[in-house]
């Protein structure tokens, strides 16, 4: 079983499997909702606050869910839940597949192939909406994997709401295909670059599921 699923501490609440790195956002929200519900019995002011705080806490639980997945077969699988935003040939012969993640998607990203993480580089930048062309200059984390297809690059891009990318594994880690490798809080975009000669199997507008949707074609 992958290292990140066994030895690493996982966030959880009331039996719900949650993404690692959710606690700084989730715990204060849930605590406030619980306090509001307790005090609502004696105070009209707290009763008025109970509904929105409880709704927000429920939304946070949904946002940070981290369901188990049966990993698909294939050379390259989707690293993210979302919708294919663009498919673009690159100057060096690679093809970039950009996947837009909405706040309603699962925010945990997974390794597209088995291999070794050769680098994890954080690059500061802006926070414009991920569907905007200018998001190319947003804050991001650039991953490189040494795989059976050679070097594979994957980029996690922060958006207008997502202000924190949380890598789960450092450079030098061997990962299995579909293993959880990081979190983008509240969604944004994940790009994967397919090597020259690898045909894309998805289309613009197609929904993807991390660890399940195959990105390449035989």
Short mmCIF file of C-alpha atoms in Angstrom, two decimals:
data_model
loop_
_atom_site.label_atom_id
_atom_site.label_comp_id
_atom_site.label_asym_id
_atom_site.label_seq_id
_atom_site.Cartn_x
_atom_site.Cartn_y
_atom_site.Cartn_z
CA UNK A 1 0.00 0.00 0.00
CA UNK A 2 1.32 3.51 -0.87
CA UNK A 3 3.33 5.31 1.78
CA UNK A 4 0.99 8.33 1.88
CA UNK A 5 -1.95 6.09 2.77
CA UNK A 6 -0.27 4.10 5.54
CA UNK A 7 2.33 5.96 7.59
CA UNK A 8 1.07 9.53 7.12
CA UNK A 9 -1.49 11.01 9.47
CA UNK A 10 -4.92 11.44 7.87
CA UNK A 11 -7.56 13.97 8.84
CA UNK A 12 -10.93 12.52 9.78
CA UNK A 13 -14.16 13.66 11.36
CA UNK A 14 -17.13 11.52 12.40
CA UNK A 15 -15.93 8.66 10.24
CA UNK A 16 -15.72 10.78 7.07
CA UNK A 17 -12.44 10.36 5.20
CA UNK A 18 -10.99 13.82 4.69
CA UNK A 19 -8.05 15.15 2.75
CA UNK A 20 -4.77 15.67 4.55
CA UNK A 21 -4.22 19.39 4.99
CA UNK A 22 -7.91 20.17 5.56
CA UNK A 23 -7.66 20.75 9.32
CA UNK A 24 -6.67 24.47 9.31
CA UNK A 25 -9.86 25.30 7.40
CA UNK A 26 -12.19 22.59 8.64
CA UNK A 27 -11.70 22.44 12.41
CA UNK A 28 -12.48 26.13 13.20
CA UNK A 29 -15.56 25.94 10.96
CA UNK A 30 -16.89 22.79 12.59
CA UNK A 31 -16.11 24.11 16.09
CA UNK A 32 -18.01 27.32 15.39
CA UNK A 33 -21.00 25.38 14.05
CA UNK A 34 -21.04 23.12 17.11
CA UNK A 35 -20.85 26.08 19.48
CA UNK A 36 -23.68 27.82 17.63
CA UNK A 37 -25.91 24.74 17.86
CA UNK A 38 -25.27 24.34 21.59
CA UNK A 39 -25.93 28.00 22.42
CA UNK A 40 -28.89 28.29 20.02
CA UNK A 41 -31.11 26.68 22.65
CA UNK A 42 -30.74 29.68 24.96
CA UNK A 43 -30.05 32.58 22.60
CA UNK A 44 -31.94 33.85 19.56
CA UNK A 45 -28.77 35.49 18.29
CA UNK A 46 -26.91 32.16 18.33
CA UNK A 47 -29.95 30.45 16.80
CA UNK A 48 -29.74 32.85 13.87
CA UNK A 49 -26.04 32.02 13.46
CA UNK A 50 -26.52 28.27 13.75
CA UNK A 51 -27.97 27.73 10.27
CA UNK A 52 -25.26 29.46 8.19
CA UNK A 53 -22.39 28.12 10.31
CA UNK A 54 -23.75 24.56 10.13
CA UNK A 55 -24.24 24.90 6.37
CA UNK A 56 -20.68 26.17 6.01
CA UNK A 57 -19.33 23.26 8.06
CA UNK A 58 -21.27 20.79 5.92
CA UNK A 59 -19.88 22.45 2.81
CA UNK A 60 -16.35 22.15 4.16
CA UNK A 61 -16.85 18.44 4.81
CA UNK A 62 -17.98 18.05 1.21
CA UNK A 63 -15.14 20.15 -0.19
CA UNK A 64 -12.46 18.19 1.68
CA UNK A 65 -13.80 14.69 1.16
CA UNK A 66 -11.21 12.15 0.03
CA UNK A 67 -12.99 9.02 -1.23
CA UNK A 68 -11.29 5.74 -1.96
CA UNK A 69 -10.88 4.94 -5.64
CA UNK A 70 -10.39 1.76 -7.62
CA UNK A 71 -7.42 2.77 -9.75
CA UNK A 72 -7.91 2.27 -13.49
CA UNK A 73 -5.62 0.41 -15.86
CA UNK A 74 -3.67 2.43 -18.42
CA UNK A 75 -0.35 4.15 -19.00
CA UNK A 76 -1.51 7.62 -17.94
CA UNK A 77 -4.53 8.33 -15.74
CA UNK A 78 -6.06 11.61 -14.70
CA UNK A 79 -4.36 13.35 -11.76
CA UNK A 80 -7.47 15.39 -10.97
CA UNK A 81 -11.24 15.44 -10.77
CA UNK A 82 -12.65 18.11 -13.05
CA UNK A 83 -13.29 18.98 -16.69
CA UNK A 84 -10.76 19.04 -19.53
CA UNK A 85 -10.30 22.74 -20.19
CA UNK A 86 -7.82 22.58 -23.07
CA UNK A 87 -5.58 20.23 -25.04
CA UNK A 88 -2.57 22.04 -26.46
CA UNK A 89 0.42 20.82 -28.50
CA UNK A 90 3.65 22.14 -26.96
CA UNK A 91 6.72 23.40 -28.81
CA UNK A 92 8.87 20.50 -27.58
CA UNK A 93 6.47 17.89 -29.01
CA UNK A 94 4.58 17.22 -25.79
CA UNK A 95 0.83 17.74 -25.38
CA UNK A 96 -0.58 19.65 -22.42
CA UNK A 97 -3.90 18.50 -21.02
CA UNK A 98 -5.37 21.11 -18.65
CA UNK A 99 -8.05 19.98 -16.18
CA UNK A 100 -10.17 22.63 -14.47
CA UNK A 101 -11.23 21.77 -10.89
CA UNK A 102 -14.34 23.49 -9.53
CA UNK A 103 -14.98 23.95 -5.79
CA UNK A 104 -17.39 20.99 -6.02
CA UNK A 105 -14.72 18.54 -7.15
CA UNK A 106 -12.55 16.38 -4.90
CA UNK A 107 -9.41 18.46 -4.40
CA UNK A 108 -6.91 15.64 -3.80
CA UNK A 109 -4.60 15.01 -6.75
CA UNK A 110 -3.10 11.63 -7.66
CA UNK A 111 0.00 10.38 -9.44
CA UNK A 112 -0.72 9.92 -13.17
CA UNK A 113 1.89 7.16 -13.48
CA UNK A 114 3.99 4.99 -11.22
CA UNK A 115 7.54 6.24 -10.81
CA UNK A 116 9.86 8.38 -8.74
CA UNK A 117 9.19 12.01 -7.91
CA UNK A 118 12.33 13.76 -9.17
CA UNK A 119 11.34 17.31 -8.23
CA UNK A 120 8.61 19.31 -6.49
CA UNK A 121 9.03 23.04 -7.13
CA UNK A 122 6.84 25.77 -5.66
CA UNK A 123 6.61 28.87 -7.87
CA UNK A 124 5.01 32.04 -6.42
CA UNK A 125 2.47 33.91 -8.52
CA UNK A 126 -0.98 35.45 -8.72
CA UNK A 127 -4.44 34.10 -7.94
CA UNK A 128 -6.66 34.90 -10.93
CA UNK A 129 -9.46 32.43 -11.76
CA UNK A 130 -8.04 29.17 -13.11
CA UNK A 131 -10.20 29.35 -16.26
CA UNK A 132 -8.58 32.68 -17.16
CA UNK A 133 -5.69 32.61 -19.64
CA UNK A 134 -3.65 34.73 -17.21
CA UNK A 135 -3.73 31.85 -14.72
CA UNK A 136 -0.55 30.66 -16.45
CA UNK A 137 1.21 33.06 -14.06
CA UNK A 138 -0.61 31.89 -10.92
CA UNK A 139 1.06 30.36 -7.91
CA UNK A 140 1.80 26.73 -8.73
CA UNK A 141 3.70 23.59 -7.84
CA UNK A 142 5.57 21.87 -10.66
CA UNK A 143 6.10 18.11 -10.36
CA UNK A 144 8.40 15.86 -12.37
CA UNK A 145 8.15 12.08 -12.33
CA UNK A 146 10.67 9.58 -13.67
CA UNK A 147 8.42 6.92 -15.25
CA UNK A 148 8.40 4.16 -17.85
CA UNK A 149 7.48 6.88 -20.39
CA UNK A 150 10.39 9.05 -19.29
CA UNK A 151 10.01 12.41 -17.58
CA UNK A 152 6.39 13.39 -16.93
CA UNK A 153 5.57 16.93 -15.83
CA UNK A 154 2.46 17.81 -13.84
CA UNK A 155 1.54 21.29 -12.58
CA UNK A 156 -0.88 22.17 -9.78
CA UNK A 157 -2.15 25.72 -10.31
CA UNK A 158 -3.83 27.82 -7.62
CA UNK A 159 -6.93 29.83 -8.51
CA UNK A 160 -8.84 32.83 -7.20
CA UNK A 161 -10.12 30.95 -4.14
CA UNK A 162 -7.45 28.27 -3.77
CA UNK A 163 -4.57 30.00 -2.01
CA UNK A 164 -2.66 26.97 -0.84
CA UNK A 165 -1.24 23.92 -2.57
CA UNK A 166 -0.21 21.14 -0.20
CA UNK A 167 2.22 18.53 -1.59
CA UNK A 168 2.03 15.20 0.24
CA UNK A 169 5.33 13.67 -0.87
CA UNK A 170 8.84 15.10 -1.37
CA UNK A 171 11.31 14.61 -4.21
CA UNK A 172 12.87 11.16 -4.16
CA UNK A 173 9.64 9.39 -3.22
CA UNK A 174 8.54 6.38 -5.23
CA UNK A 175 4.81 6.54 -5.93
CA UNK A 176 2.29 4.11 -7.30
CA UNK A 177 -0.08 5.09 -10.09
CA UNK A 178 -3.14 6.71 -8.55
CA UNK A 179 -1.46 7.39 -5.20
CA UNK A 180 -2.48 10.59 -3.46
CA UNK A 181 0.30 13.17 -3.91
CA UNK A 182 -1.18 16.55 -3.01
CA UNK A 183 -4.11 18.86 -2.37
CA UNK A 184 -5.25 22.13 -3.91
CA UNK A 185 -7.62 23.73 -1.44
CA UNK A 186 -10.95 24.61 -3.08
CA UNK A 187 -9.90 23.59 -6.57
CA UNK A 188 -8.31 25.35 -9.54
CA UNK A 189 -6.36 23.57 -12.30
CA UNK A 190 -3.99 20.68 -12.92
CA UNK A 191 -1.94 20.35 -16.11
CA UNK A 192 -0.25 17.18 -17.30
CA UNK A 193 2.20 17.05 -20.19
CA UNK A 194 2.09 13.89 -22.30
CA UNK A 195 5.35 12.90 -24.04
CA UNK A 196 5.75 13.20 -27.79
CA UNK A 197 4.07 10.31 -29.57
CA UNK A 198 1.50 9.67 -26.82
CA UNK A 199 -2.03 10.16 -28.16
CA UNK A 200 -4.63 11.93 -26.03
CA UNK A 201 -7.77 9.92 -25.24
CA UNK A 202 -9.88 12.70 -23.66
CA UNK A 203 -11.66 15.66 -25.24
CA UNK A 204 -12.21 19.27 -24.23
CA UNK A 205 -15.29 19.45 -22.01
CA UNK A 206 -14.97 15.84 -20.83
CA UNK A 207 -15.29 15.16 -17.11
CA UNK A 208 -12.36 13.39 -15.46
CA UNK A 209 -11.95 11.47 -12.23
CA UNK A 210 -8.55 11.29 -10.53
CA UNK A 211 -7.17 7.77 -10.60
CA UNK A 212 -9.98 6.54 -12.85
CA UNK A 213 -10.11 8.39 -16.19
CA UNK A 214 -7.47 7.33 -18.68
CA UNK A 215 -5.74 10.28 -20.37
CA UNK A 216 -3.74 8.49 -23.09
CA UNK A 217 -4.71 6.09 -25.89
CA UNK A 218 -2.93 2.87 -26.96
#
